Amino acid sequence: MAATHPRHAATTAAADLGDATERTLALVAPLSDADVETAHSALMSPLVWDLAHIAAYEDLWIVCRHGGGELLQPQLAAMYDAFETPRAVRGDLPLLDRAQALRYLAEVRKRTLDVLAQRGVGNGELVELVLRHEHQHNETMLQAIELAHLQPGPELRPDPRPAASGGHTDLEPVEVPGGECTIGAGRFGFAYDNERPRHRIELPAFRIGRAPITNATWLTFTEGGGYERREWWSDEGWSWKEDYDITHPGGWARGPAGWRQWRIDGWSPLNEYEPVVHVSWFEADAFARAHGARLPTEAEWEKAATWDQSPGRARRYPWGDEPPCPRRANLGQTGLGPHPAGAHPHGASPCGALGMLGDVWEWTASDFRGYDGFVAHPYREYSEVFFGSDYKVLRGGSWASRERVATATMRNWDLPLRRQIFSGLRLAWD
Ligand SMILES: [Fe+2]
């Protein structure tokens, strides 16, 4: 993977890891010890767990597996293993406190840099795995911060917000012609195991929403009886909605002055142009039925995001092969929330769909399964253990995904009742 000079690759990796940790620290810097150390919800880890888990993961994969060293703190391995210690119990453990966790992070990083200086990055895969792991935990930490209404928000300088595109385009379909396309990541470069192998499929023609569904359109659904009309809901979705008394997306509240929305930087009036966020798969599915539509399958999503009909090949990103930049997509966490739907016309995909990467993760109709020919990664527990009909796939990353992670073939997954993630949707039609 690393085609550059070994010393240069090690220096670049060290700088990238430094950048990742700078962000990790910026997310917790303004928060009190109590905010960092408390489990605010059974759905989310205490932030201090994420800090030490990031360190434990790096120690395991770079210092031990890549460098051949011993674990720095073997007695912590189980407590900071995501599988041995599920989220719901992380608040009850004798976790390291904030100062100890930060020290652990710093000590592991010193060991990592020693390994990189001595052995280089090898083929680069394990270093990339660790780097993306920290990026992904930063998104999880932002979910926890938003969900728990922690204030002040992260110490990030926000990007300027683009204007709304002038007109709602979320119910407007774009055509995707039928025929072959390729799905999944190619053989070269880093990709997670579940993105491979790249394969050809044939899809009938379909239509997909030009933009993700906005708050304004969702409000029409909410106020039009969307949460009361039994016929729009699946049996499981209806029971979930009834059990938890769900009547609107997560983070919404109705006040004397109208609907408000909790965002990472506080309450604000519901922004009609922004994509709806914090909806579950059950809600997304009901919304689609209410509109005589459906959720796209993930293959349809990927085809709409990447397939360039005339050369007959998949683009690396919706707009082409150049890496993400703020003109094209709201990624990188510094948007502090979704931008208005359709606000990044330079990020249009070949079929004209907007906002396929960034802003909100988009629920698809698909269960999370391995592609034919799937081979588990070195980190076996990353995907395979979640395959089956329990989890639904989300695509496209969110404003809280770092650019490096949010590729057009990246697959995320969650249970259909979950909405702590930055999850929205776009519609599809036959
Ligand atoms: Fe993790």
Tab-separated table of C-alpha atoms and ligand atoms in Angstrom:
chain	number	residue	atom	x	y	z
A	1	MET	CA	0.000	0.000	0.000
A	2	ALA	CA	2.710	2.445	0.941
A	3	ALA	CA	4.516	3.072	-2.324
A	4	THR	CA	6.524	5.989	-0.941
A	5	HIS	CA	9.971	5.843	0.666
A	6	PRO	CA	9.697	3.990	4.016
A	7	ARG	CA	10.998	6.877	6.107
A	8	HIS	CA	8.680	9.312	4.370
A	9	ALA	CA	5.740	6.942	4.912
A	10	ALA	CA	6.568	6.696	8.633
A	11	THR	CA	6.797	10.484	8.947
A	12	THR	CA	3.478	10.922	7.149
A	13	ALA	CA	1.848	8.276	9.350
A	14	ALA	CA	3.158	9.981	12.487
A	15	ALA	CA	1.747	13.317	11.308
A	16	ASP	CA	-1.629	11.756	10.440
A	17	LEU	CA	-1.831	10.058	13.837
A	18	GLY	CA	-0.908	13.373	15.477
A	19	ASP	CA	-3.739	15.081	13.591
A	20	ALA	CA	-6.221	12.389	14.667
A	21	THR	CA	-5.285	12.771	18.325
A	22	GLU	CA	-5.369	16.540	18.157
A	23	ARG	CA	-9.032	16.173	17.168
A	24	THR	CA	-9.725	13.597	19.874
A	25	LEU	CA	-8.381	15.977	22.485
A	26	ALA	CA	-10.267	18.972	21.052
A	27	LEU	CA	-13.552	17.119	21.438
A	28	VAL	CA	-13.146	16.646	25.179
A	29	ALA	CA	-11.032	19.719	26.058
A	30	PRO	CA	-13.916	22.054	26.987
A	31	LEU	CA	-15.827	19.419	28.988
A	32	SER	CA	-15.737	18.899	32.735
A	33	ASP	CA	-14.241	15.724	34.223
A	34	ALA	CA	-17.750	14.638	35.220
A	35	ASP	CA	-19.022	15.049	31.638
A	36	VAL	CA	-16.103	13.049	30.290
A	37	GLU	CA	-16.301	10.299	32.913
A	38	THR	CA	-20.087	9.800	33.153
A	39	ALA	CA	-22.072	7.337	31.065
A	40	HIS	CA	-24.827	9.648	29.857
A	41	SER	CA	-26.814	6.925	28.110
A	42	ALA	CA	-26.843	3.150	27.862
A	43	LEU	CA	-26.428	3.642	24.105
A	44	MET	CA	-23.133	5.464	24.364
A	45	SER	CA	-19.860	4.854	26.176
A	46	PRO	CA	-18.548	7.375	28.670
A	47	LEU	CA	-16.175	9.569	26.637
A	48	VAL	CA	-13.317	8.474	28.855
A	49	TRP	CA	-13.884	4.889	27.671
A	50	ASP	CA	-13.369	6.018	24.073
A	51	LEU	CA	-10.115	7.738	25.038
A	52	ALA	CA	-8.573	4.659	26.643
A	53	HIS	CA	-10.067	2.347	24.012
A	54	ILE	CA	-8.377	4.372	21.252
A	55	ALA	CA	-5.085	3.902	23.122
A	56	ALA	CA	-5.644	0.173	23.749
A	57	TYR	CA	-6.490	-0.441	20.082
A	58	GLU	CA	-3.402	1.399	18.878
A	59	ASP	CA	-1.203	-0.481	21.352
A	60	LEU	CA	-2.610	-3.808	20.184
A	61	TRP	CA	-2.390	-3.222	16.432
A	62	ILE	CA	0.709	-1.081	16.031
A	63	VAL	CA	2.928	-1.864	19.008
A	64	CYS	CA	2.060	-5.570	19.365
A	65	ARG	CA	0.856	-6.854	16.008
A	66	HIS	CA	2.962	-4.636	13.777
A	67	GLY	CA	5.915	-3.988	16.091
A	68	GLY	CA	6.063	-7.354	17.895
A	69	GLY	CA	6.059	-5.695	21.349
A	70	GLU	CA	4.145	-6.462	24.529
A	71	LEU	CA	0.958	-4.621	25.576
A	72	LEU	CA	1.651	-1.596	27.741
A	73	GLN	CA	-1.177	-2.437	30.165
A	74	PRO	CA	-2.342	-6.023	29.527
A	75	GLN	CA	-4.699	-5.876	32.506
A	76	LEU	CA	-6.762	-3.227	30.649
A	77	ALA	CA	-7.199	-5.236	27.455
A	78	ALA	CA	-10.584	-6.783	28.294
A	79	MET	CA	-12.096	-3.608	29.730
A	80	TYR	CA	-11.277	-1.677	26.564
A	81	ASP	CA	-12.185	-4.429	24.128
A	82	ALA	CA	-15.405	-3.398	22.403
A	83	PHE	CA	-16.716	-6.977	22.284
A	84	GLU	CA	-15.882	-8.185	25.746
A	85	THR	CA	-17.323	-4.998	27.210
A	86	PRO	CA	-20.510	-3.806	25.465
A	87	ARG	CA	-21.616	-0.170	25.680
A	88	ALA	CA	-24.399	-0.755	28.167
A	89	VAL	CA	-21.993	-1.870	30.924
A	90	ARG	CA	-19.143	0.542	30.269
A	91	GLY	CA	-20.496	3.037	32.781
A	92	ASP	CA	-20.226	0.474	35.611
A	93	LEU	CA	-16.552	-0.400	35.175
A	94	PRO	CA	-13.575	0.834	37.165
A	95	LEU	CA	-12.438	2.795	34.111
A	96	LEU	CA	-9.331	4.915	34.065
A	97	ASP	CA	-10.216	8.463	34.985
A	98	ARG	CA	-9.708	11.265	32.498
A	99	ALA	CA	-6.122	12.094	33.540
A	100	GLN	CA	-5.127	8.423	33.507
A	101	ALA	CA	-6.741	7.852	30.118
A	102	LEU	CA	-4.943	10.854	28.625
A	103	ARG	CA	-1.645	9.603	30.052
A	104	TYR	CA	-2.332	6.144	28.585
A	105	LEU	CA	-2.995	7.711	25.167
A	106	ALA	CA	0.258	9.680	25.338
A	107	GLU	CA	2.325	6.681	26.479
A	108	VAL	CA	0.954	4.431	23.756
A	109	ARG	CA	1.590	7.093	21.146
A	110	LYS	CA	5.229	7.334	22.220
A	111	ARG	CA	5.555	3.557	21.753
A	112	THR	CA	3.840	3.783	18.373
A	113	LEU	CA	6.227	6.450	17.150
A	114	ASP	CA	9.188	4.310	18.291
A	115	VAL	CA	7.822	1.350	16.332
A	116	LEU	CA	7.265	3.480	13.227
A	117	ALA	CA	10.772	4.920	13.484
A	118	GLN	CA	12.303	1.451	13.815
A	119	ARG	CA	10.147	-0.636	11.495
A	120	GLY	CA	8.388	1.823	9.236
A	121	VAL	CA	4.731	1.300	8.356
A	122	GLY	CA	5.138	-2.065	6.589
A	123	ASN	CA	2.453	-2.285	3.922
A	124	GLY	CA	0.648	0.532	5.738
A	125	GLU	CA	-2.535	-1.411	6.395
A	126	LEU	CA	-2.390	-1.662	10.187
A	127	VAL	CA	-1.441	1.982	10.599
A	128	GLU	CA	-4.337	2.980	8.355
A	129	LEU	CA	-6.673	0.734	10.362
A	130	VAL	CA	-5.625	2.447	13.599
A	131	LEU	CA	-5.873	5.916	12.111
A	132	ARG	CA	-9.381	5.341	10.784
A	133	HIS	CA	-10.371	3.734	14.047
A	134	GLU	CA	-9.542	6.940	15.899
A	135	HIS	CA	-11.413	8.998	13.279
A	136	GLN	CA	-14.462	6.766	13.656
A	137	HIS	CA	-14.389	7.027	17.427
A	138	ASN	CA	-14.315	10.797	17.087
A	139	GLU	CA	-17.660	10.551	15.292
A	140	THR	CA	-19.030	8.298	18.036
A	141	MET	CA	-17.817	10.804	20.621
A	142	LEU	CA	-19.629	13.594	18.776
A	143	GLN	CA	-22.813	11.503	18.887
A	144	ALA	CA	-22.394	11.098	22.640
A	145	ILE	CA	-21.734	14.826	23.095
A	146	GLU	CA	-24.813	15.760	21.067
A	147	LEU	CA	-27.061	13.118	22.602
A	148	ALA	CA	-26.138	14.133	26.164
A	149	HIS	CA	-26.466	17.876	25.418
A	150	LEU	CA	-22.969	18.453	26.729
A	151	GLN	CA	-21.974	22.079	26.714
A	152	PRO	CA	-19.769	23.710	25.688
A	153	GLY	CA	-19.435	21.825	22.429
A	154	PRO	CA	-16.132	20.701	20.972
A	155	GLU	CA	-13.254	23.106	20.574
A	156	LEU	CA	-13.470	23.218	16.787
A	157	ARG	CA	-13.444	26.240	14.557
A	158	PRO	CA	-16.675	25.900	12.552
A	159	ASP	CA	-16.666	26.130	8.756
A	160	PRO	CA	-18.682	28.920	7.150
A	161	ARG	CA	-22.169	27.588	6.405
A	162	PRO	CA	-23.228	27.632	2.746
A	163	ALA	CA	-26.598	29.120	1.805
A	164	ALA	CA	-29.585	26.929	1.026
A	165	SER	CA	-29.724	25.955	-2.615
A	166	GLY	CA	-32.995	27.822	-3.171
A	167	GLY	CA	-35.806	25.294	-3.413
A	168	HIS	CA	-36.392	21.939	-1.844
A	169	THR	CA	-35.223	19.150	-4.045
A	170	ASP	CA	-35.550	16.274	-1.621
A	171	LEU	CA	-38.731	14.811	-3.174
A	172	GLU	CA	-37.490	15.376	-6.702
A	173	PRO	CA	-36.138	12.192	-8.298
A	174	VAL	CA	-33.172	11.811	-10.596
A	175	GLU	CA	-33.057	8.918	-13.068
A	176	VAL	CA	-30.488	6.170	-12.870
A	177	PRO	CA	-30.487	4.097	-16.061
A	178	GLY	CA	-30.685	0.316	-15.828
A	179	GLY	CA	-27.702	-1.886	-16.589
A	180	GLU	CA	-24.417	-3.044	-15.167
A	181	CYS	CA	-22.298	-1.290	-12.603
A	182	THR	CA	-19.522	-2.158	-10.192
A	183	ILE	CA	-20.002	-2.201	-6.431
A	184	GLY	CA	-17.356	-2.248	-3.720
A	185	ALA	CA	-13.719	-1.293	-3.284
A	186	GLY	CA	-11.038	-2.354	-5.756
A	187	ARG	CA	-8.000	-4.429	-4.882
A	188	PHE	CA	-5.588	-1.603	-4.252
A	189	GLY	CA	-5.421	0.837	-1.386
A	190	PHE	CA	-7.050	0.534	2.000
A	191	ALA	CA	-10.648	-0.608	2.361
A	192	TYR	CA	-12.509	-2.429	5.112
A	193	ASP	CA	-13.093	-6.115	4.569
A	194	ASN	CA	-16.856	-5.654	4.066
A	195	GLU	CA	-16.270	-3.347	1.050
A	196	ARG	CA	-14.572	-6.144	-0.914
A	197	PRO	CA	-14.479	-7.783	-3.335
A	198	ARG	CA	-15.512	-5.325	-5.993
A	199	HIS	CA	-18.119	-7.042	-8.151
A	200	ARG	CA	-20.338	-6.339	-11.142
A	201	ILE	CA	-24.088	-6.346	-10.799
A	202	GLU	CA	-26.997	-5.552	-13.065
A	203	LEU	CA	-29.745	-3.257	-11.751
A	204	PRO	CA	-33.029	-2.277	-13.387
A	205	ALA	CA	-33.569	1.463	-13.918
A	206	PHE	CA	-34.688	3.329	-10.794
A	207	ARG	CA	-35.066	6.850	-9.479
A	208	ILE	CA	-33.467	8.292	-6.372
A	209	GLY	CA	-33.993	11.545	-4.489
A	210	ARG	CA	-31.832	14.393	-5.707
A	211	ALA	CA	-31.099	15.344	-2.089
A	212	PRO	CA	-31.624	13.911	1.387
A	213	ILE	CA	-35.020	14.500	3.010
A	214	THR	CA	-35.131	17.864	4.756
A	215	ASN	CA	-36.572	18.940	8.087
A	216	ALA	CA	-39.347	20.842	6.264
A	217	THR	CA	-40.553	17.714	4.484
A	218	TRP	CA	-40.247	15.631	7.637
A	219	LEU	CA	-42.237	18.241	9.555
A	220	THR	CA	-45.064	17.830	7.040
A	221	PHE	CA	-44.944	14.100	7.760
A	222	THR	CA	-44.924	14.661	11.542
A	223	GLU	CA	-47.766	17.144	11.473
A	224	GLY	CA	-49.669	15.187	8.838
A	225	GLY	CA	-50.135	12.218	11.145
A	226	GLY	CA	-46.992	10.385	10.083
A	227	TYR	CA	-46.565	8.876	13.518
A	228	GLU	CA	-50.260	7.928	13.822
A	229	ARG	CA	-51.057	6.290	10.508
A	230	ARG	CA	-50.662	2.574	11.219
A	231	GLU	CA	-50.669	1.631	7.536
A	232	TRP	CA	-47.348	3.368	6.904
A	233	TRP	CA	-45.472	1.431	9.559
A	234	SER	CA	-44.058	-2.074	9.635
A	235	ASP	CA	-45.217	-4.217	12.580
A	236	GLU	CA	-41.835	-3.958	14.296
A	237	GLY	CA	-41.565	-0.250	13.575
A	238	TRP	CA	-45.019	0.402	15.004
A	239	SER	CA	-44.259	-1.509	18.238
A	240	TRP	CA	-40.971	0.362	18.650
A	241	LYS	CA	-42.683	3.728	18.114
A	242	GLU	CA	-45.449	2.844	20.578
A	243	ASP	CA	-43.071	1.425	23.218
A	244	TYR	CA	-40.839	4.493	23.193
A	245	ASP	CA	-43.592	7.020	22.477
A	246	ILE	CA	-41.800	8.362	19.411
A	247	THR	CA	-43.584	11.312	17.795
A	248	HIS	CA	-40.756	13.174	16.026
A	249	PRO	CA	-37.041	12.812	15.183
A	250	GLY	CA	-34.450	12.754	17.967
A	251	GLY	CA	-33.389	16.210	19.136
A	252	TRP	CA	-36.654	17.950	18.136
A	253	ALA	CA	-38.871	19.763	20.655
A	254	ARG	CA	-41.972	21.830	20.192
A	255	GLY	CA	-41.969	25.133	22.093
A	256	PRO	CA	-44.172	28.223	22.206
A	257	ALA	CA	-42.237	29.692	19.271
A	258	GLY	CA	-42.457	26.545	17.143
A	259	TRP	CA	-40.229	23.567	16.615
A	260	ARG	CA	-36.670	23.679	17.885
A	261	GLN	CA	-33.787	21.338	17.326
A	262	TRP	CA	-30.902	20.461	19.604
A	263	ARG	CA	-27.629	20.612	17.696
A	264	ILE	CA	-24.110	20.154	18.939
A	265	ASP	CA	-23.834	23.889	19.616
A	266	GLY	CA	-27.196	24.253	21.370
A	267	TRP	CA	-30.881	24.815	20.610
A	268	SER	CA	-31.918	26.517	17.396
A	269	PRO	CA	-35.179	26.905	15.495
A	270	LEU	CA	-35.743	23.909	13.230
A	271	ASN	CA	-33.890	24.657	10.002
A	272	GLU	CA	-36.249	23.727	7.184
A	273	TYR	CA	-33.503	23.371	4.574
A	274	GLU	CA	-31.239	20.971	6.424
A	275	PRO	CA	-31.483	17.217	6.078
A	276	VAL	CA	-33.437	15.558	8.849
A	277	VAL	CA	-31.141	13.774	11.310
A	278	HIS	CA	-31.546	11.289	14.167
A	279	VAL	CA	-34.263	9.194	12.583
A	280	SER	CA	-34.323	5.421	12.939
A	281	TRP	CA	-34.618	2.959	10.064
A	282	PHE	CA	-38.189	2.275	11.207
A	283	GLU	CA	-39.055	5.952	10.844
A	284	ALA	CA	-37.252	6.241	7.499
A	285	ASP	CA	-39.134	3.204	6.200
A	286	ALA	CA	-42.514	4.598	7.337
A	287	PHE	CA	-41.726	7.992	5.815
A	288	ALA	CA	-40.887	6.362	2.484
A	289	ARG	CA	-44.146	4.371	2.445
A	290	ALA	CA	-46.096	7.514	3.265
A	291	HIS	CA	-44.640	9.049	0.112
A	292	GLY	CA	-45.314	6.082	-2.164
A	293	ALA	CA	-41.587	5.480	-2.258
A	294	ARG	CA	-39.040	3.198	-0.623
A	295	LEU	CA	-35.510	3.362	0.692
A	296	PRO	CA	-32.828	2.650	-1.912
A	297	THR	CA	-30.996	-0.643	-1.639
A	298	GLU	CA	-27.353	-0.070	-0.856
A	299	ALA	CA	-26.396	-1.199	-4.363
A	300	GLU	CA	-28.742	1.437	-5.779
A	301	TRP	CA	-27.250	4.017	-3.436
A	302	GLU	CA	-23.718	3.192	-4.550
A	303	LYS	CA	-24.642	3.148	-8.213
A	304	ALA	CA	-26.328	6.555	-7.880
A	305	ALA	CA	-23.290	7.894	-6.016
A	306	THR	CA	-20.521	6.580	-8.252
A	307	TRP	CA	-21.539	5.042	-11.562
A	308	ASP	CA	-20.501	7.068	-14.564
A	309	GLN	CA	-22.516	5.696	-17.458
A	310	SER	CA	-20.529	6.945	-20.457
A	311	PRO	CA	-17.062	5.662	-19.584
A	312	GLY	CA	-18.775	2.762	-17.813
A	313	ARG	CA	-16.845	2.953	-14.577
A	314	ALA	CA	-17.356	3.849	-10.942
A	315	ARG	CA	-15.938	7.156	-9.767
A	316	ARG	CA	-13.930	7.144	-6.587
A	317	TYR	CA	-16.156	9.904	-5.171
A	318	PRO	CA	-19.512	11.160	-6.488
A	319	TRP	CA	-17.847	14.159	-8.166
A	320	GLY	CA	-14.807	12.354	-9.576
A	321	ASP	CA	-11.509	11.020	-8.330
A	322	GLU	CA	-10.262	14.088	-6.462
A	323	PRO	CA	-10.359	13.886	-2.654
A	324	PRO	CA	-13.134	15.625	-0.685
A	325	CYS	CA	-12.945	19.375	-0.103
A	326	PRO	CA	-15.394	21.777	1.580
A	327	ARG	CA	-16.849	22.892	-1.774
A	328	ARG	CA	-17.939	19.355	-2.556
A	329	ALA	CA	-19.111	17.823	0.685
A	330	ASN	CA	-19.792	18.627	4.320
A	331	LEU	CA	-17.381	16.229	5.982
A	332	GLY	CA	-14.653	16.606	8.569
A	333	GLN	CA	-16.636	17.514	11.718
A	334	THR	CA	-16.091	21.267	11.425
A	335	GLY	CA	-19.538	21.841	9.871
A	336	LEU	CA	-20.907	21.144	13.382
A	337	GLY	CA	-24.091	19.814	11.765
A	338	PRO	CA	-25.611	19.126	8.352
A	339	HIS	CA	-25.541	21.874	5.729
A	340	PRO	CA	-28.711	22.750	3.777
A	341	ALA	CA	-29.652	19.941	1.396
A	342	GLY	CA	-28.269	20.571	-2.067
A	343	ALA	CA	-25.839	23.236	-0.837
A	344	HIS	CA	-22.836	21.562	-2.494
A	345	PRO	CA	-23.601	21.466	-6.256
A	346	HIS	CA	-19.911	20.786	-6.996
A	347	GLY	CA	-20.328	17.471	-5.222
A	348	ALA	CA	-23.012	16.164	-7.609
A	349	SER	CA	-22.779	12.518	-8.635
A	350	PRO	CA	-22.923	11.446	-12.306
A	351	CYS	CA	-26.746	11.104	-12.170
A	352	GLY	CA	-27.087	14.517	-10.506
A	353	ALA	CA	-27.697	13.392	-6.921
A	354	LEU	CA	-26.464	15.878	-4.311
A	355	GLY	CA	-25.026	15.396	-0.860
A	356	MET	CA	-24.320	11.695	-1.298
A	357	LEU	CA	-21.235	12.061	0.901
A	358	GLY	CA	-21.340	14.013	4.152
A	359	ASP	CA	-24.147	15.785	6.058
A	360	VAL	CA	-26.102	12.703	7.196
A	361	TRP	CA	-25.679	8.950	6.975
A	362	GLU	CA	-28.441	7.623	4.738
A	363	TRP	CA	-30.425	4.537	5.662
A	364	THR	CA	-30.754	1.950	2.929
A	365	ALA	CA	-33.235	-0.900	2.578
A	366	SER	CA	-30.439	-3.474	2.813
A	367	ASP	CA	-29.417	-5.872	5.548
A	368	PHE	CA	-25.720	-5.911	6.392
A	369	ARG	CA	-24.170	-8.921	4.664
A	370	GLY	CA	-20.779	-9.837	3.228
A	371	TYR	CA	-20.360	-9.572	-0.520
A	372	ASP	CA	-19.810	-12.895	-2.326
A	373	GLY	CA	-16.177	-13.782	-1.811
A	374	PHE	CA	-15.900	-11.844	1.471
A	375	VAL	CA	-12.663	-12.462	3.383
A	376	ALA	CA	-12.348	-11.241	6.987
A	377	HIS	CA	-9.823	-8.521	7.688
A	378	PRO	CA	-6.988	-8.856	10.179
A	379	TYR	CA	-9.447	-7.259	12.649
A	380	ARG	CA	-11.972	-10.101	12.492
A	381	GLU	CA	-14.576	-8.533	14.732
A	382	TYR	CA	-14.913	-5.441	12.558
A	383	SER	CA	-17.760	-6.662	10.348
A	384	GLU	CA	-18.350	-10.377	10.126
A	385	VAL	CA	-19.936	-10.703	13.556
A	386	PHE	CA	-22.663	-8.232	12.515
A	387	PHE	CA	-23.680	-9.925	9.254
A	388	GLY	CA	-27.276	-11.100	9.048
A	389	SER	CA	-30.741	-9.636	9.114
A	390	ASP	CA	-30.447	-7.688	12.391
A	391	TYR	CA	-28.514	-4.710	11.062
A	392	LYS	CA	-29.405	-2.267	8.284
A	393	VAL	CA	-26.789	-0.530	6.155
A	394	LEU	CA	-26.248	3.227	6.105
A	395	ARG	CA	-24.165	4.955	3.443
A	396	GLY	CA	-22.356	8.162	2.712
A	397	GLY	CA	-20.897	9.410	6.002
A	398	SER	CA	-22.051	12.471	7.901
A	399	TRP	CA	-20.786	15.939	8.763
A	400	ALA	CA	-19.057	14.203	11.699
A	401	SER	CA	-17.099	11.751	9.518
A	402	ARG	CA	-13.501	12.623	8.723
A	403	GLU	CA	-12.739	12.858	4.990
A	404	ARG	CA	-10.375	9.896	5.100
A	405	VAL	CA	-13.090	7.541	6.295
A	406	ALA	CA	-16.099	8.647	4.248
A	407	THR	CA	-15.605	6.949	0.913
A	408	ALA	CA	-18.319	6.028	-1.561
A	409	THR	CA	-17.881	2.302	-0.838
A	410	MET	CA	-17.837	2.662	2.969
A	411	ARG	CA	-20.614	0.694	4.698
A	412	ASN	CA	-21.966	1.554	8.115
A	413	TRP	CA	-24.623	-0.448	9.930
A	414	ASP	CA	-26.916	-0.199	12.909
A	415	LEU	CA	-30.049	-1.721	14.362
A	416	PRO	CA	-33.292	-0.423	12.785
A	417	LEU	CA	-34.438	1.162	16.060
A	418	ARG	CA	-31.285	3.219	16.612
A	419	ARG	CA	-31.098	6.940	15.955
A	420	GLN	CA	-28.226	8.201	18.064
A	421	ILE	CA	-26.137	8.315	14.890
A	422	PHE	CA	-26.328	11.247	12.487
A	423	SER	CA	-28.825	9.351	10.369
A	424	GLY	CA	-31.168	10.612	7.668
A	425	LEU	CA	-32.460	9.242	4.373
A	426	ARG	CA	-33.230	9.827	0.742
A	427	LEU	CA	-36.053	8.184	-1.156
A	428	ALA	CA	-36.025	5.820	-4.106
A	429	TRP	CA	-38.688	4.758	-6.627
A	430	ASP	CA	-38.826	1.929	-9.170
B	1	FE	FE	-13.379	0.777	18.526
